[in-house]
DNA sequence: GCCAACGTTGGC
DNA sequence: GCCAACGTTGGC
């Protein structure tokens, strides 16, 4: 019984963690997500093998820089328990962890970054509900439909 | 660096 | 449960 492969988009600031960094290390825990909606997508929605669009945010130009694969089920984000970490959460306990992460494996870097500005031009095809281009949306982990996945990668 | 939009916190 | 204040995100 295996569910169909799902697709996601995950944002990272390249100064902090970039597609090139992921290419070097191969697989990396995607820690530090501190938003409940994003957490729920990771914890409840992601399965090993799902596709990930690696998005570079807060840079010039922002856009999709690569493709990765979900490489684990979600598990408690260890940084929430680490007092030395900027992601430390004093309200989290091992008995009741608040934050979860998956491991993400490098797949490939795109031949070019697909800029957000260009993605916006396909708003009609991507749909009003696509969180990446929804006005004011800051969601850092968001679902991508199979059709959106195909469309976005066709822009490469 | 600016700032709009958003999510979270905490007083009441 | 309301909502003002605050901190953060992330495009520009």
mmCIF file of C-alpha atoms in Angstrom, chain A residues 46-130:
data_model
loop_
_atom_site.group_PDB
_atom_site.id
_atom_site.type_symbol
_atom_site.label_atom_id
_atom_site.label_comp_id
_atom_site.label_asym_id
_atom_site.label_seq_id
_atom_site.Cartn_x
_atom_site.Cartn_y
_atom_site.Cartn_z
ATOM 1 C CA UNK A 46 5.296 14.469 3.528
ATOM 2 C CA UNK A 47 6.395 10.955 2.734
ATOM 3 C CA UNK A 48 9.799 9.625 1.848
ATOM 4 C CA UNK A 49 10.262 9.942 -1.894
ATOM 5 C CA UNK A 50 8.138 13.060 -2.365
ATOM 6 C CA UNK A 51 9.459 15.701 -4.754
ATOM 7 C CA UNK A 52 10.720 19.063 -3.496
ATOM 8 C CA UNK A 53 11.271 22.304 -5.357
ATOM 9 C CA UNK A 54 14.156 24.044 -3.592
ATOM 10 C CA UNK A 55 13.356 27.752 -3.507
ATOM 11 C CA UNK A 56 15.828 30.520 -2.734
ATOM 12 C CA UNK A 57 14.220 33.371 -0.814
ATOM 13 C CA UNK A 58 15.387 36.767 0.359
ATOM 14 C CA UNK A 59 17.975 37.018 -2.391
ATOM 15 C CA UNK A 60 18.331 38.329 -5.938
ATOM 16 C CA UNK A 61 16.537 36.952 -7.757
ATOM 17 C CA UNK A 62 14.277 34.843 -5.560
ATOM 18 C CA UNK A 63 13.199 31.673 -7.335
ATOM 19 C CA UNK A 64 13.364 27.918 -7.763
ATOM 20 C CA UNK A 65 16.981 26.814 -7.771
ATOM 21 C CA UNK A 66 16.845 23.033 -7.683
ATOM 22 C CA UNK A 67 15.057 19.770 -7.087
ATOM 23 C CA UNK A 68 15.339 17.587 -4.016
ATOM 24 C CA UNK A 69 13.637 14.532 -2.547
ATOM 25 C CA UNK A 70 12.084 13.968 0.850
ATOM 26 C CA UNK A 71 14.383 11.372 2.406
ATOM 27 C CA UNK A 72 12.693 10.525 5.707
ATOM 28 C CA UNK A 73 9.450 10.627 7.565
ATOM 29 C CA UNK A 74 8.998 13.636 9.827
ATOM 30 C CA UNK A 75 10.652 13.399 13.263
ATOM 31 C CA UNK A 76 11.083 15.855 16.150
ATOM 32 C CA UNK A 77 13.370 18.722 15.159
ATOM 33 C CA UNK A 78 16.385 18.385 17.482
ATOM 34 C CA UNK A 79 17.149 22.115 17.372
ATOM 35 C CA UNK A 80 14.055 22.864 19.474
ATOM 36 C CA UNK A 81 15.791 21.179 22.432
ATOM 37 C CA UNK A 82 19.197 22.783 21.874
ATOM 38 C CA UNK A 83 19.707 25.800 24.106
ATOM 39 C CA UNK A 84 22.578 26.943 21.940
ATOM 40 C CA UNK A 85 20.482 26.949 18.791
ATOM 41 C CA UNK A 86 18.665 30.006 17.487
ATOM 42 C CA UNK A 87 15.741 27.624 16.965
ATOM 43 C CA UNK A 88 15.598 26.617 20.623
ATOM 44 C CA UNK A 89 12.026 26.534 21.917
ATOM 45 C CA UNK A 90 11.697 26.592 25.711
ATOM 46 C CA UNK A 91 8.133 25.331 25.498
ATOM 47 C CA UNK A 92 9.021 22.164 23.627
ATOM 48 C CA UNK A 93 9.575 18.919 25.516
ATOM 49 C CA UNK A 94 10.775 15.499 24.398
ATOM 50 C CA UNK A 95 7.445 14.084 25.532
ATOM 51 C CA UNK A 96 5.557 16.679 23.518
ATOM 52 C CA UNK A 97 7.753 18.082 20.773
ATOM 53 C CA UNK A 98 6.348 21.057 18.944
ATOM 54 C CA UNK A 99 8.468 21.089 15.819
ATOM 55 C CA UNK A 100 9.269 18.466 13.245
ATOM 56 C CA UNK A 101 11.534 18.136 10.265
ATOM 57 C CA UNK A 102 12.245 15.766 7.431
ATOM 58 C CA UNK A 103 15.548 14.955 5.774
ATOM 59 C CA UNK A 104 15.964 16.292 2.264
ATOM 60 C CA UNK A 105 18.216 14.732 -0.379
ATOM 61 C CA UNK A 106 19.796 16.609 -3.249
ATOM 62 C CA UNK A 107 18.474 15.664 -6.653
ATOM 63 C CA UNK A 108 19.753 18.300 -9.044
ATOM 64 C CA UNK A 109 20.422 21.971 -9.475
ATOM 65 C CA UNK A 110 18.380 23.622 -12.227
ATOM 66 C CA UNK A 111 20.273 24.879 -15.265
ATOM 67 C CA UNK A 112 19.045 28.301 -14.177
ATOM 68 C CA UNK A 113 17.053 29.697 -11.276
ATOM 69 C CA UNK A 114 13.443 30.142 -12.283
ATOM 70 C CA UNK A 115 12.729 33.608 -10.941
ATOM 71 C CA UNK A 116 9.635 34.402 -8.924
ATOM 72 C CA UNK A 117 8.862 37.238 -11.292
ATOM 73 C CA UNK A 118 8.616 34.743 -14.135
ATOM 74 C CA UNK A 119 6.570 32.314 -12.070
ATOM 75 C CA UNK A 120 4.067 35.084 -11.390
ATOM 76 C CA UNK A 121 3.437 35.436 -15.100
ATOM 77 C CA UNK A 122 1.949 31.931 -15.054
ATOM 78 C CA UNK A 123 -0.499 32.763 -12.290
ATOM 79 C CA UNK A 124 -3.443 31.889 -14.519
ATOM 80 C CA UNK A 125 -2.202 28.334 -14.982
ATOM 81 C CA UNK A 126 -0.897 27.885 -11.451
ATOM 82 C CA UNK A 127 -4.170 28.941 -9.871
ATOM 83 C CA UNK A 128 -5.250 31.453 -7.255
ATOM 84 C CA UNK A 129 -4.570 29.074 -4.404
ATOM 85 C CA UNK A 130 -0.886 28.581 -5.122
#
